Amino acid sequence: MPNELVFSSDSSTMDVDLVHRWLSEQAYWALGRTRETHERAMAGSRNYGVFDAETREQLAYARAITDGATFAWIADVFVDPSARGRGVGIRIMQGIVDDLEPLGLKRTALFTEDAHTLYEKFGFQRLTDPEGWMLRWGTGFAPAASEVAPQVAGSPLRD
């Protein structure tokens, strides 16, 4: 199975139209994201994809926002629904971890509502000190106070 999947960290290999469609139409954290916002996000990130070795079809996408020295934020991890169950999520996360490891980062963070088991396989842990994390919402993006309060312990971070 792993030989059927090709990991890439080359931004030029990403199918920008497909990735934008996935995120803006299917990803709970990015619904309605504009193409302009998507392109700016990609331009400011390290971009990753997993492709079918035979067809070269893109099966997954993720990006990491990093200063390259101390911190990275993994975002927009998405596996095409038709490719789930083939080890694509594991392949993209292994590629990301391998790409970031040489940087010697002190912390790498991400947020998930539903894929904790996947990320735990790569050493990610639930926050033991969520009260230390803070978040400032951009204009027009802040949830109502009633939506934030119950999530404080789980950190309502999304991009």
mmCIF file of C-alpha atoms in Angstrom:
data_model
loop_
_atom_site.group_PDB
_atom_site.id
_atom_site.type_symbol
_atom_site.label_atom_id
_atom_site.label_comp_id
_atom_site.label_asym_id
_atom_site.label_seq_id
_atom_site.Cartn_x
_atom_site.Cartn_y
_atom_site.Cartn_z
ATOM 1 C CA MET A 1 0.000 0.000 0.000
ATOM 2 C CA PRO A 2 2.685 2.627 0.848
ATOM 3 C CA ASN A 3 4.220 2.186 -2.629
ATOM 4 C CA GLU A 4 0.891 3.255 -4.122
ATOM 5 C CA LEU A 5 1.166 6.620 -2.360
ATOM 6 C CA VAL A 6 3.616 9.378 -3.213
ATOM 7 C CA PHE A 7 4.295 12.227 -0.762
ATOM 8 C CA SER A 8 5.326 15.641 -2.056
ATOM 9 C CA SER A 9 6.482 18.831 -0.373
ATOM 10 C CA ASP A 10 6.803 20.605 -3.722
ATOM 11 C CA SER A 11 4.141 23.329 -3.900
ATOM 12 C CA SER A 12 4.151 23.191 -7.692
ATOM 13 C CA THR A 13 2.713 19.652 -7.566
ATOM 14 C CA MET A 14 -0.413 20.724 -5.659
ATOM 15 C CA ASP A 15 -3.713 20.830 -7.542
ATOM 16 C CA VAL A 16 -4.762 24.257 -6.242
ATOM 17 C CA ASP A 17 -8.261 24.067 -7.757
ATOM 18 C CA LEU A 18 -8.929 20.676 -6.186
ATOM 19 C CA VAL A 19 -7.509 21.635 -2.804
ATOM 20 C CA HIS A 20 -9.533 24.861 -2.713
ATOM 21 C CA ARG A 21 -12.686 22.936 -3.612
ATOM 22 C CA TRP A 22 -12.038 20.345 -0.877
ATOM 23 C CA LEU A 23 -11.445 22.941 1.798
ATOM 24 C CA SER A 24 -14.077 25.509 0.858
ATOM 25 C CA GLU A 25 -16.823 22.933 0.270
ATOM 26 C CA GLN A 26 -16.064 19.975 2.571
ATOM 27 C CA ALA A 27 -13.770 20.977 5.447
ATOM 28 C CA TYR A 28 -15.723 22.132 8.519
ATOM 29 C CA TRP A 29 -12.995 24.654 9.414
ATOM 30 C CA ALA A 30 -12.719 26.286 5.976
ATOM 31 C CA LEU A 31 -16.234 26.245 4.505
ATOM 32 C CA GLY A 32 -16.668 29.191 2.183
ATOM 33 C CA ARG A 33 -12.971 30.118 2.143
ATOM 34 C CA THR A 34 -12.324 32.296 -0.888
ATOM 35 C CA ARG A 35 -9.851 31.327 -3.572
ATOM 36 C CA GLU A 36 -7.817 34.469 -2.784
ATOM 37 C CA THR A 37 -7.568 33.551 0.902
ATOM 38 C CA HIS A 38 -6.668 29.988 -0.030
ATOM 39 C CA GLU A 39 -3.867 31.108 -2.352
ATOM 40 C CA ARG A 40 -2.476 33.517 0.276
ATOM 41 C CA ALA A 41 -2.534 30.716 2.852
ATOM 42 C CA MET A 42 -0.659 28.397 0.516
ATOM 43 C CA ALA A 43 1.883 31.103 -0.358
ATOM 44 C CA GLY A 44 2.722 31.584 3.322
ATOM 45 C CA SER A 45 3.042 27.898 4.106
ATOM 46 C CA ARG A 46 4.975 24.737 3.459
ATOM 47 C CA ASN A 47 2.546 22.705 1.332
ATOM 48 C CA TYR A 48 2.196 18.946 1.287
ATOM 49 C CA GLY A 49 0.299 16.451 -0.803
ATOM 50 C CA VAL A 50 -0.148 12.740 -1.220
ATOM 51 C CA PHE A 51 -0.718 11.412 -4.717
ATOM 52 C CA ASP A 52 -1.720 8.104 -6.240
ATOM 53 C CA ALA A 53 1.501 6.688 -7.722
ATOM 54 C CA GLU A 54 -0.233 5.332 -10.812
ATOM 55 C CA THR A 55 -2.721 8.060 -11.713
ATOM 56 C CA ARG A 56 -0.863 11.007 -10.105
ATOM 57 C CA GLU A 57 -4.243 12.123 -8.721
ATOM 58 C CA GLN A 58 -3.940 14.190 -5.552
ATOM 59 C CA LEU A 59 -5.473 12.341 -2.603
ATOM 60 C CA ALA A 60 -4.605 14.612 0.335
ATOM 61 C CA TYR A 61 -3.345 18.056 1.244
ATOM 62 C CA ALA A 62 -1.952 19.759 4.333
ATOM 63 C CA ARG A 63 0.170 22.772 5.100
ATOM 64 C CA ALA A 64 2.489 23.925 7.868
ATOM 65 C CA ILE A 65 2.952 27.516 8.909
ATOM 66 C CA THR A 66 6.380 27.870 10.509
ATOM 67 C CA ASP A 67 9.171 30.280 11.320
ATOM 68 C CA GLY A 68 11.552 27.456 10.447
ATOM 69 C CA ALA A 69 13.296 27.674 13.797
ATOM 70 C CA THR A 70 11.011 27.293 16.814
ATOM 71 C CA PHE A 71 7.371 26.626 15.933
ATOM 72 C CA ALA A 72 5.022 25.160 13.335
ATOM 73 C CA TRP A 73 1.261 24.991 13.012
ATOM 74 C CA ILE A 74 -0.110 22.156 10.883
ATOM 75 C CA ALA A 75 -3.337 23.164 9.182
ATOM 76 C CA ASP A 76 -5.807 22.198 6.487
ATOM 77 C CA VAL A 77 -5.142 18.470 6.702
ATOM 78 C CA PHE A 78 -7.634 16.939 4.287
ATOM 79 C CA VAL A 79 -7.923 13.490 2.728
ATOM 80 C CA ASP A 80 -10.270 13.025 -0.223
ATOM 81 C CA PRO A 81 -13.257 11.019 1.064
ATOM 82 C CA SER A 82 -12.847 8.482 -1.749
ATOM 83 C CA ALA A 83 -9.262 7.780 -0.621
ATOM 84 C CA ARG A 84 -9.913 7.333 3.085
ATOM 85 C CA GLY A 85 -9.006 3.960 4.527
ATOM 86 C CA ARG A 86 -5.946 3.558 2.261
ATOM 87 C CA GLY A 87 -3.366 4.939 4.711
ATOM 88 C CA VAL A 88 -3.326 8.368 3.047
ATOM 89 C CA GLY A 89 -3.663 10.248 6.355
ATOM 90 C CA ILE A 90 -0.766 8.296 7.818
ATOM 91 C CA ARG A 91 1.350 8.941 4.708
ATOM 92 C CA ILE A 92 0.798 12.694 4.710
ATOM 93 C CA MET A 93 1.461 13.016 8.434
ATOM 94 C CA GLN A 94 4.650 10.914 8.218
ATOM 95 C CA GLY A 95 5.844 13.117 5.362
ATOM 96 C CA ILE A 96 5.103 16.302 7.288
ATOM 97 C CA VAL A 97 6.851 15.063 10.427
ATOM 98 C CA ASP A 98 9.855 13.977 8.360
ATOM 99 C CA ASP A 99 9.972 17.356 6.584
ATOM 100 C CA LEU A 100 9.768 19.412 9.795
ATOM 101 C CA GLU A 101 12.028 17.240 11.971
ATOM 102 C CA PRO A 102 15.363 18.599 10.610
ATOM 103 C CA LEU A 103 14.297 22.124 11.617
ATOM 104 C CA GLY A 104 14.645 21.245 15.313
ATOM 105 C CA LEU A 105 11.394 22.986 16.238
ATOM 106 C CA LYS A 106 10.498 23.281 19.907
ATOM 107 C CA ARG A 107 6.749 22.913 19.260
ATOM 108 C CA THR A 108 4.449 21.801 16.486
ATOM 109 C CA ALA A 109 0.740 22.352 17.030
ATOM 110 C CA LEU A 110 -2.517 21.509 15.320
ATOM 111 C CA PHE A 111 -6.232 21.488 16.081
ATOM 112 C CA THR A 112 -8.652 18.682 15.381
ATOM 113 C CA GLU A 113 -12.198 17.889 16.339
ATOM 114 C CA ASP A 114 -12.167 14.316 15.086
ATOM 115 C CA ALA A 115 -8.748 12.848 14.231
ATOM 116 C CA HIS A 116 -6.975 12.593 17.580
ATOM 117 C CA THR A 117 -6.066 8.938 17.062
ATOM 118 C CA LEU A 118 -4.242 9.701 13.804
ATOM 119 C CA TYR A 119 -2.185 12.546 15.268
ATOM 120 C CA GLU A 120 -1.347 10.646 18.457
ATOM 121 C CA LYS A 121 0.479 8.098 16.258
ATOM 122 C CA PHE A 122 2.945 10.895 15.427
ATOM 123 C CA GLY A 123 3.537 12.073 18.986
ATOM 124 C CA PHE A 124 0.869 14.764 19.242
ATOM 125 C CA GLN A 125 -0.679 15.007 22.689
ATOM 126 C CA ARG A 126 -3.786 16.677 24.023
ATOM 127 C CA LEU A 127 -3.007 19.909 25.848
ATOM 128 C CA THR A 128 -2.171 19.435 29.498
ATOM 129 C CA ASP A 129 -2.213 23.179 30.106
ATOM 130 C CA PRO A 130 -4.974 24.609 27.883
ATOM 131 C CA GLU A 131 -5.447 27.517 30.266
ATOM 132 C CA GLY A 132 -2.115 28.923 29.041
ATOM 133 C CA TRP A 133 -3.281 29.114 25.411
ATOM 134 C CA MET A 134 -4.938 32.278 24.220
ATOM 135 C CA LEU A 135 -6.613 33.171 20.968
ATOM 136 C CA ARG A 136 -7.470 36.448 19.285
ATOM 137 C CA TRP A 137 -10.145 36.158 16.616
ATOM 138 C CA GLY A 138 -9.984 38.290 13.479
ATOM 139 C CA THR A 139 -12.753 40.748 12.729
ATOM 140 C CA GLY A 140 -15.852 38.904 11.600
ATOM 141 C CA PHE A 141 -14.568 35.483 12.673
ATOM 142 C CA ALA A 142 -15.179 35.452 16.423
ATOM 143 C CA PRO A 143 -17.776 32.953 17.588
ATOM 144 C CA ALA A 144 -20.439 34.013 20.046
ATOM 145 C CA ALA A 145 -19.360 33.879 23.691
ATOM 146 C CA SER A 146 -21.732 30.955 24.229
ATOM 147 C CA GLU A 147 -19.828 28.959 21.591
ATOM 148 C CA VAL A 148 -16.397 29.631 23.105
ATOM 149 C CA ALA A 149 -17.037 29.043 26.807
ATOM 150 C CA PRO A 150 -17.735 25.274 26.587
ATOM 151 C CA GLN A 151 -14.639 24.766 24.413
ATOM 152 C CA VAL A 152 -12.057 26.480 26.618
ATOM 153 C CA ALA A 153 -10.684 23.182 27.920
ATOM 154 C CA GLY A 154 -10.463 21.805 24.373
ATOM 155 C CA SER A 155 -9.040 24.950 22.764
ATOM 156 C CA PRO A 156 -11.354 26.239 19.989
ATOM 157 C CA LEU A 157 -8.548 26.765 17.509
ATOM 158 C CA ARG A 158 -9.392 26.589 13.838
ATOM 159 C CA ASP A 159 -8.017 28.281 10.791
#
